[in-house]
PDB file of C-alpha atoms in Angstrom:
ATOM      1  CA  UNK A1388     -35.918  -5.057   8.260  1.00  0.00           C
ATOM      2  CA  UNK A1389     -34.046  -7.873   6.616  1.00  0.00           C
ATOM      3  CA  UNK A1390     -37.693  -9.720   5.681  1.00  0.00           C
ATOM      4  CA  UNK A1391     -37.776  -8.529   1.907  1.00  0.00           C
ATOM      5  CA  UNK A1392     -34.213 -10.075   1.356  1.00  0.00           C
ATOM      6  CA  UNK A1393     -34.864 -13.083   3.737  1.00  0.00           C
ATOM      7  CA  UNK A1394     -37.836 -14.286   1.602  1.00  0.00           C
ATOM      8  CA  UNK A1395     -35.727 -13.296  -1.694  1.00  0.00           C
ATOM      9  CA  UNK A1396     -33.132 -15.609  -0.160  1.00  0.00           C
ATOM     10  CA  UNK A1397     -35.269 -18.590   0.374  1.00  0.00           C
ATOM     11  CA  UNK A1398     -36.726 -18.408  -3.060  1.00  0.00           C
ATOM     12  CA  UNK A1399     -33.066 -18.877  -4.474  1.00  0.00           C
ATOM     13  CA  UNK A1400     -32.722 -22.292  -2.199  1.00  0.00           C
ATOM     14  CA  UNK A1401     -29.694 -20.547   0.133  1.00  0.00           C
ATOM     15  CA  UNK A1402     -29.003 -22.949   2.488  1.00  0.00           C
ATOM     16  CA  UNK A1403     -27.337 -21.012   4.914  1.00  0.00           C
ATOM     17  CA  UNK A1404     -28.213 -17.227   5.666  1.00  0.00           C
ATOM     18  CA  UNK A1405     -25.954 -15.000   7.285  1.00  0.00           C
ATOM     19  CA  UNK A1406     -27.357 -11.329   8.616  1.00  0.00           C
ATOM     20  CA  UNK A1407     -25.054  -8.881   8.798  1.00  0.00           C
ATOM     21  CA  UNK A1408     -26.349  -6.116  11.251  1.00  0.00           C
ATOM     22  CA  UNK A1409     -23.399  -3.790  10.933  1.00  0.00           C
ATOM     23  CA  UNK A1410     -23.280  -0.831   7.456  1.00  0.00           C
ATOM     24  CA  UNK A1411     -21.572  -2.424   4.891  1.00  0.00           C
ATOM     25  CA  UNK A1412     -19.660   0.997   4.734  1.00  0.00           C
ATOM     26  CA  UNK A1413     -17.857  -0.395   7.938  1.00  0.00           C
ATOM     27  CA  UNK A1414     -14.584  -2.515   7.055  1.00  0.00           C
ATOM     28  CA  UNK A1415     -15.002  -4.139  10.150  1.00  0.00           C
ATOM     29  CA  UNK A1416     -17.989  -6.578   9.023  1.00  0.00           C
ATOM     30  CA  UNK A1417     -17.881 -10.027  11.196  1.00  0.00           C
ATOM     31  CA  UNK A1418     -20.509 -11.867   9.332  1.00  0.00           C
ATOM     32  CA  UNK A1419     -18.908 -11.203   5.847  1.00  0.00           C
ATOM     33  CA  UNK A1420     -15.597 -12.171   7.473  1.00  0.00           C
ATOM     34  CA  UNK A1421     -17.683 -15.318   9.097  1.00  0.00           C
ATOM     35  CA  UNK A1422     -18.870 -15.649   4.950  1.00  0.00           C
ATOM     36  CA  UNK A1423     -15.535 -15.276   3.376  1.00  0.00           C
ATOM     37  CA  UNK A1424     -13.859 -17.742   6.165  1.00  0.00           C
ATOM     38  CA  UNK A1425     -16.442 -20.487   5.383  1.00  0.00           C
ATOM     39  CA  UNK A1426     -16.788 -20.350   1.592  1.00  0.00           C
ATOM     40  CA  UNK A1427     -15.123 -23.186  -0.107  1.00  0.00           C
ATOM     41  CA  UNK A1428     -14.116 -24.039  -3.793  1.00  0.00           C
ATOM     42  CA  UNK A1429     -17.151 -24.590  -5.848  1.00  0.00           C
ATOM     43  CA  UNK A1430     -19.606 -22.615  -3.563  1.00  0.00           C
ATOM     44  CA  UNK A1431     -21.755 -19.998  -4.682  1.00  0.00           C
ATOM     45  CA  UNK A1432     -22.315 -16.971  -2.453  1.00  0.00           C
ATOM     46  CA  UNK A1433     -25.807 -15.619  -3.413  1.00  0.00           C
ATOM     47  CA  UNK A1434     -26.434 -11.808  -2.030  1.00  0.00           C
ATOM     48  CA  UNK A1435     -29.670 -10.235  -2.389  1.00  0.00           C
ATOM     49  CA  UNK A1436     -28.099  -6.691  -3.713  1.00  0.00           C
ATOM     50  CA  UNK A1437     -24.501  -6.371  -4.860  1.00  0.00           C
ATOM     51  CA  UNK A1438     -24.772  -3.248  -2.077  1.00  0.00           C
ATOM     52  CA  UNK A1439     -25.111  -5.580   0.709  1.00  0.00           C
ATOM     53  CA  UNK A1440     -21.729  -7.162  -0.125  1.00  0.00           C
ATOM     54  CA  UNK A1441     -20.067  -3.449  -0.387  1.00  0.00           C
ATOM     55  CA  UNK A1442     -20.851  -0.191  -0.340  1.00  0.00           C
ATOM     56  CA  UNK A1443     -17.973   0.989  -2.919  1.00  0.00           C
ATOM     57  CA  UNK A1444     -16.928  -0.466  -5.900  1.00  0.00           C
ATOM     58  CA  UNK A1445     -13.054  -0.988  -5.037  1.00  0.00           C
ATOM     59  CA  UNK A1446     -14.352  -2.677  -2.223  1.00  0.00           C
ATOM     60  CA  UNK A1447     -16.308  -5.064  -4.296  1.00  0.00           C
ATOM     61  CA  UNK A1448     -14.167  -5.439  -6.500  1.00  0.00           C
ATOM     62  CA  UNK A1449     -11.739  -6.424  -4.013  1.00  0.00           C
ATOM     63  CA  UNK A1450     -13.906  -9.062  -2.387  1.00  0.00           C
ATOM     64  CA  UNK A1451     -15.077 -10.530  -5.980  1.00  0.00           C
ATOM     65  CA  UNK A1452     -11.128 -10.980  -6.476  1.00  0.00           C
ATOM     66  CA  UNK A1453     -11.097 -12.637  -3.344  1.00  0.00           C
ATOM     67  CA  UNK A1454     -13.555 -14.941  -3.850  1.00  0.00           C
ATOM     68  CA  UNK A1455     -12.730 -15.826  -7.733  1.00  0.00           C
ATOM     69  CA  UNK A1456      -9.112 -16.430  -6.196  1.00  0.00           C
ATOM     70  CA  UNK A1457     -10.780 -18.977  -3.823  1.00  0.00           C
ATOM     71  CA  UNK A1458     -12.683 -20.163  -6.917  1.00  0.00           C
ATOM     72  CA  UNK A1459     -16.027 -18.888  -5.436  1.00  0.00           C
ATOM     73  CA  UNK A1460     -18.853 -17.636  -7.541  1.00  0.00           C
ATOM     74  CA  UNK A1461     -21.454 -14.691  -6.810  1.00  0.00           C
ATOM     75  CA  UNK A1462     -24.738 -14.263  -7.567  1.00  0.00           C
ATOM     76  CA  UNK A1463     -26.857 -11.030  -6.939  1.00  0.00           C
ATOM     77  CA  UNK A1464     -30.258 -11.519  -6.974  1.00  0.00           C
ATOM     78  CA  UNK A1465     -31.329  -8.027  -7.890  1.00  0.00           C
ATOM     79  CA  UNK A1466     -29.033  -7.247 -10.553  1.00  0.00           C
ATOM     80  CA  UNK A1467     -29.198 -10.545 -12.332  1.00  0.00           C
ATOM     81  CA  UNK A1468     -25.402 -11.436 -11.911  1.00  0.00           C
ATOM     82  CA  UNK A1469     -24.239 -14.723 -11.553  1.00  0.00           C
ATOM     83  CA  UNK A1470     -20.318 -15.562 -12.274  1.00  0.00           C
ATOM     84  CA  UNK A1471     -21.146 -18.731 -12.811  1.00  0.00           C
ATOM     85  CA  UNK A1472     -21.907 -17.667 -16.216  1.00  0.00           C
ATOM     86  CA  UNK A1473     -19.933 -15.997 -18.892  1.00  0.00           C
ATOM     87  CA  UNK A1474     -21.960 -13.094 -19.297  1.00  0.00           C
ATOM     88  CA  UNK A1475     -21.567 -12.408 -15.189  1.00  0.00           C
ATOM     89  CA  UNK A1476     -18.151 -12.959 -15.467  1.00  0.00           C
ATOM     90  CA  UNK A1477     -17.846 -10.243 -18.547  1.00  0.00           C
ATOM     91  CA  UNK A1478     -19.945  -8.029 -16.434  1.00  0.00           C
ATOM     92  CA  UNK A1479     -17.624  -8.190 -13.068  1.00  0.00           C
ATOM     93  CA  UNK A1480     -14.487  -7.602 -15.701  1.00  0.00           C
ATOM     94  CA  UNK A1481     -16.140  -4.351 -16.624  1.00  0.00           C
ATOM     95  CA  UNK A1482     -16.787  -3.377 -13.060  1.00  0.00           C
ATOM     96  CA  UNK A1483     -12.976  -4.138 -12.447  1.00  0.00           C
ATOM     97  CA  UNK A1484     -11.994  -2.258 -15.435  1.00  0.00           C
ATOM     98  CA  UNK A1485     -14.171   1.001 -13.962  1.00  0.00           C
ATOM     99  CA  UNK A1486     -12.580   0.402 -10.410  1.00  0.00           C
ATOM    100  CA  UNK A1487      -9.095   0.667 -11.996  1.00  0.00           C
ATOM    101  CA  UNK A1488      -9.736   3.896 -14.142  1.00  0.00           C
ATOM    102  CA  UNK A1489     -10.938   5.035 -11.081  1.00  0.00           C
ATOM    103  CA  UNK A1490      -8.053   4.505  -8.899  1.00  0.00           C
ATOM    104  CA  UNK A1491      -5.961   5.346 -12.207  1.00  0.00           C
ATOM    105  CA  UNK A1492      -8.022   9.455 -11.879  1.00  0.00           C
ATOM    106  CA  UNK A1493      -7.377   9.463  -8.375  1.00  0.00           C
ATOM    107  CA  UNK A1494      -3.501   9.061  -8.993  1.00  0.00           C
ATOM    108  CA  UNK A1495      -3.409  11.410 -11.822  1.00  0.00           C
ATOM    109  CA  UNK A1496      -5.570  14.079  -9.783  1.00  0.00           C
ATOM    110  CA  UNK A1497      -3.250  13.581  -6.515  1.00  0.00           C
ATOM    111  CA  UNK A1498       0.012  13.915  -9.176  1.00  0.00           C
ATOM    112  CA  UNK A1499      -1.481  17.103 -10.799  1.00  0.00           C
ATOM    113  CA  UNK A1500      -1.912  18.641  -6.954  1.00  0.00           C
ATOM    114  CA  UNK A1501       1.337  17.782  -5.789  1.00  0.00           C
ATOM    115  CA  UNK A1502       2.743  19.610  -9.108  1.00  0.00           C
ATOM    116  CA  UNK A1503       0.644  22.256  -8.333  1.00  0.00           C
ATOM    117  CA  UNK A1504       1.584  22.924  -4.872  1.00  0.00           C
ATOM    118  CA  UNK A1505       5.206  22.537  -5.497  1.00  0.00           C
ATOM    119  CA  UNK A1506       4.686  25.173  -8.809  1.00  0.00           C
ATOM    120  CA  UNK A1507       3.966  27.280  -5.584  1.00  0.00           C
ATOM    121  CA  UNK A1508       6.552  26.281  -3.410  1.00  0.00           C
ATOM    122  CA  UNK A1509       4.690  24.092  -1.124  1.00  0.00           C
ATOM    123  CA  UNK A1510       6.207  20.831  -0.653  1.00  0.00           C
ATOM    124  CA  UNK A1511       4.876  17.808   1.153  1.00  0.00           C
ATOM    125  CA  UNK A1512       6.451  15.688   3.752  1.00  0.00           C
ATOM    126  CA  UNK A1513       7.996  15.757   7.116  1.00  0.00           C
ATOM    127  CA  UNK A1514       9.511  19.169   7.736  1.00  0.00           C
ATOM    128  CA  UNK A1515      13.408  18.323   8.714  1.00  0.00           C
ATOM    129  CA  UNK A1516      14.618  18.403  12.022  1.00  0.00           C
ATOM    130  CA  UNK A1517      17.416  20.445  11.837  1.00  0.00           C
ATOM    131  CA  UNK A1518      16.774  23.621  10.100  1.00  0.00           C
ATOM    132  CA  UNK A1519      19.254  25.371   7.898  1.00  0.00           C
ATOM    133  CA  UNK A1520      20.618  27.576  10.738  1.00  0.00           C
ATOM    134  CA  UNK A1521      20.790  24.717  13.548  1.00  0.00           C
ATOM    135  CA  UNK A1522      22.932  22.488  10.362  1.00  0.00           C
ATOM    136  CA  UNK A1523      25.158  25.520  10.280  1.00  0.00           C
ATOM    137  CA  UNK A1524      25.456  25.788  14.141  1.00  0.00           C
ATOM    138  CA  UNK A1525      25.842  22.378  14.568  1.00  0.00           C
ATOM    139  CA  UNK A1526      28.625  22.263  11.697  1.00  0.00           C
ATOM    140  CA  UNK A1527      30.675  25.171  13.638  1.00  0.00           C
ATOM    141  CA  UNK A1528      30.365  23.312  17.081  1.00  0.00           C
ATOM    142  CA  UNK A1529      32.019  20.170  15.331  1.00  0.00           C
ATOM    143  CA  UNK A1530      34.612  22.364  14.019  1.00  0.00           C
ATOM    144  CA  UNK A1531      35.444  24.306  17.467  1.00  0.00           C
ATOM    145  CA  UNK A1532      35.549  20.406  18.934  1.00  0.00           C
ATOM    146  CA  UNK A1533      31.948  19.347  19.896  1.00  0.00           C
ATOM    147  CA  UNK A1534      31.482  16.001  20.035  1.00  0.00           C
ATOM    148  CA  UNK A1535      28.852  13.986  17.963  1.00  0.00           C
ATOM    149  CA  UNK A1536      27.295  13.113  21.029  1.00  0.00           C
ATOM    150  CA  UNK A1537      27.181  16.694  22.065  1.00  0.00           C
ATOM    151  CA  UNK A1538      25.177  17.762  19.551  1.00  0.00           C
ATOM    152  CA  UNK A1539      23.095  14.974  19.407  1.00  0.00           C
ATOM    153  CA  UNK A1540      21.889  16.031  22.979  1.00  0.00           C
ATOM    154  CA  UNK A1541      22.228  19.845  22.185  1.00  0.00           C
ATOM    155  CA  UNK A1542      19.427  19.850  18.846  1.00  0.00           C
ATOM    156  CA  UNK A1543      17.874  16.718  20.342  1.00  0.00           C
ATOM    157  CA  UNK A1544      17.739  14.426  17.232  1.00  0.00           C
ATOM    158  CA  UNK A1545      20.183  11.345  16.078  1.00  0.00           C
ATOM    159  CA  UNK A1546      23.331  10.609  14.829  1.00  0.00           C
ATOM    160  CA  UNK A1547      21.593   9.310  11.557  1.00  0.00           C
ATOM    161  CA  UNK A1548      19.792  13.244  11.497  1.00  0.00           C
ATOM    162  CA  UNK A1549      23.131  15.118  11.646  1.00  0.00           C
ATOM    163  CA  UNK A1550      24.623  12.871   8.954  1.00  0.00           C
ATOM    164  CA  UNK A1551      21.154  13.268   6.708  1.00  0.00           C
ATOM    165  CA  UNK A1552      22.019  16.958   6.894  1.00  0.00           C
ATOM    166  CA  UNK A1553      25.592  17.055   5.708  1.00  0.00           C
ATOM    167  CA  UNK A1554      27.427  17.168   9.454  1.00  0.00           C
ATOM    168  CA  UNK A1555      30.496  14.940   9.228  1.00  0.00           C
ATOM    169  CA  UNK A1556      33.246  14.557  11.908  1.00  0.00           C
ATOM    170  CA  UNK A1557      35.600  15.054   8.874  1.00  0.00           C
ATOM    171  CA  UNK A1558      35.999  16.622   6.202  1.00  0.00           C
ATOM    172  CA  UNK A1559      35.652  14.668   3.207  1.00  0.00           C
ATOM    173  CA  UNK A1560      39.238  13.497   1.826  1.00  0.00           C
ATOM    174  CA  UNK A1561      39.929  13.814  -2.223  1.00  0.00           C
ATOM    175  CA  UNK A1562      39.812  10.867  -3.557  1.00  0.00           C
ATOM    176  CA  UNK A1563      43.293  10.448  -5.753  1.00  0.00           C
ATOM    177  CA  UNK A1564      42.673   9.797  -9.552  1.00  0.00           C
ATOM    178  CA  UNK A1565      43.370   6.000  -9.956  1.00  0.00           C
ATOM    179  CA  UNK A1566      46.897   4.997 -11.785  1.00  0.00           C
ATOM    180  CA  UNK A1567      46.392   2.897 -14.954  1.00  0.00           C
ATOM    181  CA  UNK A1568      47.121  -0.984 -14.449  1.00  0.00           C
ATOM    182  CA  UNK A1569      49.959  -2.428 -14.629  1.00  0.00           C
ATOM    183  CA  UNK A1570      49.721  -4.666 -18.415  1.00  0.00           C
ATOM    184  CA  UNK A1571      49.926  -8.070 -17.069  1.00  0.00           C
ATOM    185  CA  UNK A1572      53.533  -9.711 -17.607  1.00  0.00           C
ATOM    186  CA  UNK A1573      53.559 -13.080 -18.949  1.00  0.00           C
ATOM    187  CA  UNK A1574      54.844 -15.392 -16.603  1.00  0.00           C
ATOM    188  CA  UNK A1575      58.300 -17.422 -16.836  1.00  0.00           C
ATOM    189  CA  UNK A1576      58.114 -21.118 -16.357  1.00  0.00           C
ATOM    190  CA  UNK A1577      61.141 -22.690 -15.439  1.00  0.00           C
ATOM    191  CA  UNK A1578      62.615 -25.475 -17.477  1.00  0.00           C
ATOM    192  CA  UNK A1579      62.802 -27.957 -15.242  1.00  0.00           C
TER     193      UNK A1579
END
């Protein structure tokens, strides 16, 4: 029942009131898109909860950005924020400032895990496709006169796979230790 917010919306002299009738959880919101879309420099989007623009704070955050890029102001009714003003604008910098600490625990909480499992000997990622044994194999067929395309049918992956794992056609050559330069000779200029 939108009626509470509606009237609300009135009283602040909106001219134009958009209902969205999808959760603002969803990403997928046409009317906000329809909102966002229309707004131009100078307007003032008016909401009748910050909640009803987003239901998480990165994600209002994100749309504030948005719209300041755009050099669109918000106003929320029920929290008594308006970014037209200096205080609302101090107000939205602290809510950005909480959004990034937050993002900021979330990274050091993921690093700490990953640590963690690897201090067990868990490690993330795409297993390889070519285990240890089928690299050895497939390093001994080469040898006995397999071709590249051979094995690339035989263990099913690409050329790109068998040179990830350390299968060459050839053996590496030594590189030879460089000779020092020749010391330039001054050149001879003919008399003439």
């Amino acid at each position: 029942d939108f009626r509470l917010q509606l009237d609300a919306l009135r009283k602040a002299d909106c001219t134009r009131i958009l209902e969205e009738k999808a959760s603002g959880a969803k990403t997928d919101r046409p009317e906000l898109q329809k909102l966002l879309d229309m707004c131009r420099k100078g307007d003032v989007i008016v909401v009748w909860k910050l909640d009803r623009l987003a239901r998480s704070m990165r994600q209002l955050v994100e749309t504030v950005q948005l719209l300041e890029e755009r050099g669109v102001q918000l106003r929320s009714l029920t929290e008594s924020i308006d970014t037209t003003s200096a205080g609302g604008k101090l107000t939205f910098h602290i809510f950005g400032a909480l959004a990034e600490f937050e993002r900021a625990l979330i990274r050091e909480r993921t690093l700490a895990g990953l640590a963690a499992a690897r201090a067990r000997g868990i490690y993330g990622g795409r297993p390889p496709k070519l285990s240890s044994d089928d690299a050895a194999m497939a390093r001994k067929l080469l040898k006995d006169g397999e071709t590249f395309d051979d094995l690339m049918r035989r263990f099913k992956v690409s050329r790109a796979t068998l040179y990830n794992a350390g299968i060459r056609r050839h053996e590496p050559t030594p590189v030879k230790a460089k000779s020092k330069p020749r010391a330039a000779r001054p050149r001879r200029r003919s008399g003439r």
